[in-house]
Tab-separated table of C-alpha atoms in Angstrom:
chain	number	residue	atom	x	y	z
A	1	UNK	CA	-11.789	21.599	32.461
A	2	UNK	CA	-10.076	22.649	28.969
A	3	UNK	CA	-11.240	21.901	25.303
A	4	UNK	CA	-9.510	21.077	22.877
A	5	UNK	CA	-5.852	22.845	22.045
A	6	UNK	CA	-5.935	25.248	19.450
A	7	UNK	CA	-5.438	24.861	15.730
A	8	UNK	CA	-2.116	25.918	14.543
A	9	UNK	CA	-2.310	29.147	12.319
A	10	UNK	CA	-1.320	26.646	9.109
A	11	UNK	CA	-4.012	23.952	9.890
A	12	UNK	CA	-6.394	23.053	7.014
A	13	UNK	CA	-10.067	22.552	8.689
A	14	UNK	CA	-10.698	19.112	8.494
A	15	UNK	CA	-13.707	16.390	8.902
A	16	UNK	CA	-14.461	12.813	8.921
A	17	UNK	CA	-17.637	10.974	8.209
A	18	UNK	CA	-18.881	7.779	8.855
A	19	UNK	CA	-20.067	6.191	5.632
A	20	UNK	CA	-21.127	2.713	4.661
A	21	UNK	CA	-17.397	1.992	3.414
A	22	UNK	CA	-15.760	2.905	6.312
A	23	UNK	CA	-14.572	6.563	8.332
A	24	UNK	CA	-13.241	8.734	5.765
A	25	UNK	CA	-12.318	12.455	5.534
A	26	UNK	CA	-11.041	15.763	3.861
A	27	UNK	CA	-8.585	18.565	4.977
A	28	UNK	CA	-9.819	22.184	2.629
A	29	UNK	CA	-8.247	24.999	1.584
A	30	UNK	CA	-10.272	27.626	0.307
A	31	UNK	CA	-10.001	26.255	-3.606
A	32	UNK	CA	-10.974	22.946	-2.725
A	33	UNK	CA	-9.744	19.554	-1.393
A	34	UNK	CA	-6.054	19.761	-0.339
A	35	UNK	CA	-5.733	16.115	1.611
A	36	UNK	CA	-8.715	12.925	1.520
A	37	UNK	CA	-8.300	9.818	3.222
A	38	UNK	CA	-9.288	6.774	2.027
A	39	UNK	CA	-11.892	4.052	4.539
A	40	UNK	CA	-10.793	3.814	7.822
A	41	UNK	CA	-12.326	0.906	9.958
A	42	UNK	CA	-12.449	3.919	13.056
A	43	UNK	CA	-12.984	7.477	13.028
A	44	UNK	CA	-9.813	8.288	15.432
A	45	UNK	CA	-7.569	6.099	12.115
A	46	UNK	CA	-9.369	8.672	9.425
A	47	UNK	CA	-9.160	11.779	11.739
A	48	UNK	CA	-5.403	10.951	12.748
A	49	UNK	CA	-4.555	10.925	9.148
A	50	UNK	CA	-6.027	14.351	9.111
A	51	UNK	CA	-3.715	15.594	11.604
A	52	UNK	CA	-0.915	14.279	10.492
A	53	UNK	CA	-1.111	15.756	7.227
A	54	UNK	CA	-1.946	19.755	9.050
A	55	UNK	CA	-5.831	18.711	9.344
A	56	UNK	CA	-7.427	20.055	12.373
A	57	UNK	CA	-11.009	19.094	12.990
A	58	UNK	CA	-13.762	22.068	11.894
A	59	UNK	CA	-17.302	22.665	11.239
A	60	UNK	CA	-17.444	24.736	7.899
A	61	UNK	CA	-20.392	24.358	4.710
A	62	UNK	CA	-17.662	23.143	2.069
A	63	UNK	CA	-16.759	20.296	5.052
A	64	UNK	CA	-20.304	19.244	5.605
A	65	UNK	CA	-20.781	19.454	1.713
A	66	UNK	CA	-17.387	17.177	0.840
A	67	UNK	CA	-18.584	14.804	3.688
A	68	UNK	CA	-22.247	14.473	2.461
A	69	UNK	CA	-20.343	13.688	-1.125
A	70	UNK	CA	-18.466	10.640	0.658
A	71	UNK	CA	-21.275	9.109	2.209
A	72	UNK	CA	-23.191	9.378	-1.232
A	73	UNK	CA	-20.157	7.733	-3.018
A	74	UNK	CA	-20.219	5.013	-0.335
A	75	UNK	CA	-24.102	4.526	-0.402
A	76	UNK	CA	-23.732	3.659	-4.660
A	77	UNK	CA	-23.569	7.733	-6.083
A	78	UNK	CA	-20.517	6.853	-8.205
A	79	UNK	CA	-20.511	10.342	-9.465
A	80	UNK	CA	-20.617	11.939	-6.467
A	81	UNK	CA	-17.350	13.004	-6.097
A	82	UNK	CA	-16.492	13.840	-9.618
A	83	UNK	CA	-17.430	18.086	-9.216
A	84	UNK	CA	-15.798	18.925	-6.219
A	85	UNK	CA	-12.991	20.860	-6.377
A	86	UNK	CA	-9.298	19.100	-5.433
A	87	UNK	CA	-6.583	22.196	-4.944
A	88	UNK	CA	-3.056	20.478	-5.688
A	89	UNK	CA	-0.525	22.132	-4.087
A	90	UNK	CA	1.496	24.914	-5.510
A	91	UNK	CA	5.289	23.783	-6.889
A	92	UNK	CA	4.128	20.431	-8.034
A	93	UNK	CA	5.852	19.491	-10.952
A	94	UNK	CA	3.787	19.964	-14.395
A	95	UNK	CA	3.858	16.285	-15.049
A	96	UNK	CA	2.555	15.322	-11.620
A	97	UNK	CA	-0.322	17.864	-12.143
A	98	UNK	CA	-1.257	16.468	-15.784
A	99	UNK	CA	-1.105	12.681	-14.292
A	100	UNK	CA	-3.236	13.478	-11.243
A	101	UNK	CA	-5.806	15.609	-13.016
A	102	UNK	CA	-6.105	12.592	-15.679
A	103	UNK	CA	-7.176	10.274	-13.003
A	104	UNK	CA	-10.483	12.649	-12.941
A	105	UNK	CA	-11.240	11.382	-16.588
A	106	UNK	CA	-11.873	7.494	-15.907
A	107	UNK	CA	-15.535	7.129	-15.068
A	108	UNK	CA	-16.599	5.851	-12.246
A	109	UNK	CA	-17.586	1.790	-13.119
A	110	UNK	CA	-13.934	2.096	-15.442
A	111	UNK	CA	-10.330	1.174	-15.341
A	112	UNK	CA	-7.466	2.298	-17.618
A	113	UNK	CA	-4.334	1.160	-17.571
A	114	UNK	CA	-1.002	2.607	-15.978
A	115	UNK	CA	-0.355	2.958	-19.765
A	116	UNK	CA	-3.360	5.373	-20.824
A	117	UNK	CA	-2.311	7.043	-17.809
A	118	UNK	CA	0.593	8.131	-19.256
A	119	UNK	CA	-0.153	8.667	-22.352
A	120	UNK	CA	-3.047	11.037	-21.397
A	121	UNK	CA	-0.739	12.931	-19.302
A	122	UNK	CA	1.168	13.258	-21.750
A	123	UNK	CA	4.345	11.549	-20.693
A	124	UNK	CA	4.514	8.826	-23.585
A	125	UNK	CA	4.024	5.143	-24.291
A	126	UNK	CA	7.042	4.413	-21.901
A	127	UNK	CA	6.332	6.166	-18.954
A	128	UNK	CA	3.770	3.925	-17.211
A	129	UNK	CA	5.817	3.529	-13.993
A	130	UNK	CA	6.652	6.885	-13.802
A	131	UNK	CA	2.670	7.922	-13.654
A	132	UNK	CA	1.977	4.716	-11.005
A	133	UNK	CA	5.118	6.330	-9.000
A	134	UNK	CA	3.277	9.779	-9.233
A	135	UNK	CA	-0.423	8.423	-8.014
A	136	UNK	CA	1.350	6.802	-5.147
A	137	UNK	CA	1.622	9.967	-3.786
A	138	UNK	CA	-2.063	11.239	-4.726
A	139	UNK	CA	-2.663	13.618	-2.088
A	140	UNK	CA	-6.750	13.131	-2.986
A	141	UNK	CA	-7.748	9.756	-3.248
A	142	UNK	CA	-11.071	8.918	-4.058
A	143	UNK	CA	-11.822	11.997	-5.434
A	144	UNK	CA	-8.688	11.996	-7.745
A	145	UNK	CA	-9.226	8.224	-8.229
A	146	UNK	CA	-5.924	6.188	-8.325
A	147	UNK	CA	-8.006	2.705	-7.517
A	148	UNK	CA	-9.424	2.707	-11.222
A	149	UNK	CA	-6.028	2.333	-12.572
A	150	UNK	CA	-4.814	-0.793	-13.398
A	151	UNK	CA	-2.081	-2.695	-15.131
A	152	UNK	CA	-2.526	-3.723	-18.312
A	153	UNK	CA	-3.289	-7.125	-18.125
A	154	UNK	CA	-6.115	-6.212	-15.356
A	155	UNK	CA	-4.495	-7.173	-12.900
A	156	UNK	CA	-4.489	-5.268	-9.640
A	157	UNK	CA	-0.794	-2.847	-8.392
A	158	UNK	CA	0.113	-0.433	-5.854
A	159	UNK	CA	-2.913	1.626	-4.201
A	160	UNK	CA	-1.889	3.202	-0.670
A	161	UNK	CA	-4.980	1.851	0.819
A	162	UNK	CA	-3.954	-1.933	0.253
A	163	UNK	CA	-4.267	-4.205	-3.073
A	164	UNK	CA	-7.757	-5.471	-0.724
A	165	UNK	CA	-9.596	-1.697	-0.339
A	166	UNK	CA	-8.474	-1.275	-4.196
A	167	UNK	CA	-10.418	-4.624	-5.126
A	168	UNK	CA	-13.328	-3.283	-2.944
A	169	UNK	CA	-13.626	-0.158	-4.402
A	170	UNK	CA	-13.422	-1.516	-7.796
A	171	UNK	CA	-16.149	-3.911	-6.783
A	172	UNK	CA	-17.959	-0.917	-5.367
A	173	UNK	CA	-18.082	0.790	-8.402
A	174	UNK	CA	-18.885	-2.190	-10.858
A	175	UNK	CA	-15.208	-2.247	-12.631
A	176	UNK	CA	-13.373	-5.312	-10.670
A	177	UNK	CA	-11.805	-6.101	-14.355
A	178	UNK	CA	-13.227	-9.391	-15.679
A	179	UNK	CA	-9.513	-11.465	-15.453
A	180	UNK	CA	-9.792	-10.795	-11.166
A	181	UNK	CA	-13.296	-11.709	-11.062
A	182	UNK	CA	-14.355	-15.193	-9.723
């Protein structure tokens, strides 16, 4: 009988954890967070997204540590993500830095709009599609988190996860905007 096959050189230890949201998980390098998933409904959905991105499944501190974070965020903890460290990969573009590192200012139980986005990234007034187009690739979610941005009139756009897991989370966190709520 064999176990499983070995992790490539390149692969980024990786972990899932059941949580009261769903299966979710992180792949690490050693600065912090390079790849999160967002719920799964099955740990084999959150763990293949792992692997696809380079993940391979490991047993580390900073793993158990990122995992105990998710299932605190799911159980109510809004905060509990907010400290740990997200590593963005080297060569991103300065304005793709500056918008995804401005998702880490909303507060957990806010929104802000596309707009604020980019203005606080520094792109201008104009530039609010530009800084949704750049969180639709957030390599972090959750813990960079795209789901409390909104358009301006409230209403609910583009979230990799599914306009329904947005709403949720939003709900989660206390910050469904008043226009969506029933």
């Amino acid at each position: 009988m064999t176990g499983p096959a070995p992790a490539p050189a390149d692969a980024l230890p990786a972990a899932v954890a059941e949580t009261a949201l769903g299966w979710a998980g992180v792949a690490l390098s050693p600065e912090g967070i390079r790849h999160a998933t967002l719920f799964h409904a099955t740990r084999e959905a959150a763990l293949g997204e792992l692997r696809a991105f380079g993940g391979s499944e490991a047993e580390t501190s900073a793993l158990r540590e990122a995992c105990a974070r998710l299932k605190a965020y799911a159980r109510g903890d809004l905060a509990a993500l907010a400290a740990f460290p997200v590593d963005l990969p080297a060569g991103l573009p300065g304005a793709s830095r500056r918008v995804l590192l401005a998702l880490r200012e909303i507060p957990p139980g806010e929104t802000r709009s596309y707009g604020w986005l980019a203005v606080r990234a520094g792109l201008g007034s104009g530039a609010a599609r530009a800084a949704g187009a750049i969180i639709g690739a957030n390599p972090a979610p959750l813990w960079l988190p795209c789901h409390r941005v909104v358009a301006a009139d409230g209403s609910l756009h583009g979230f990799a996860g599914g306009l329904a897991l947005k709403r949720r989370l939003l709900e989660h966190e206390g910050a469904l905007p008043r226009s969506l709520l029933p």
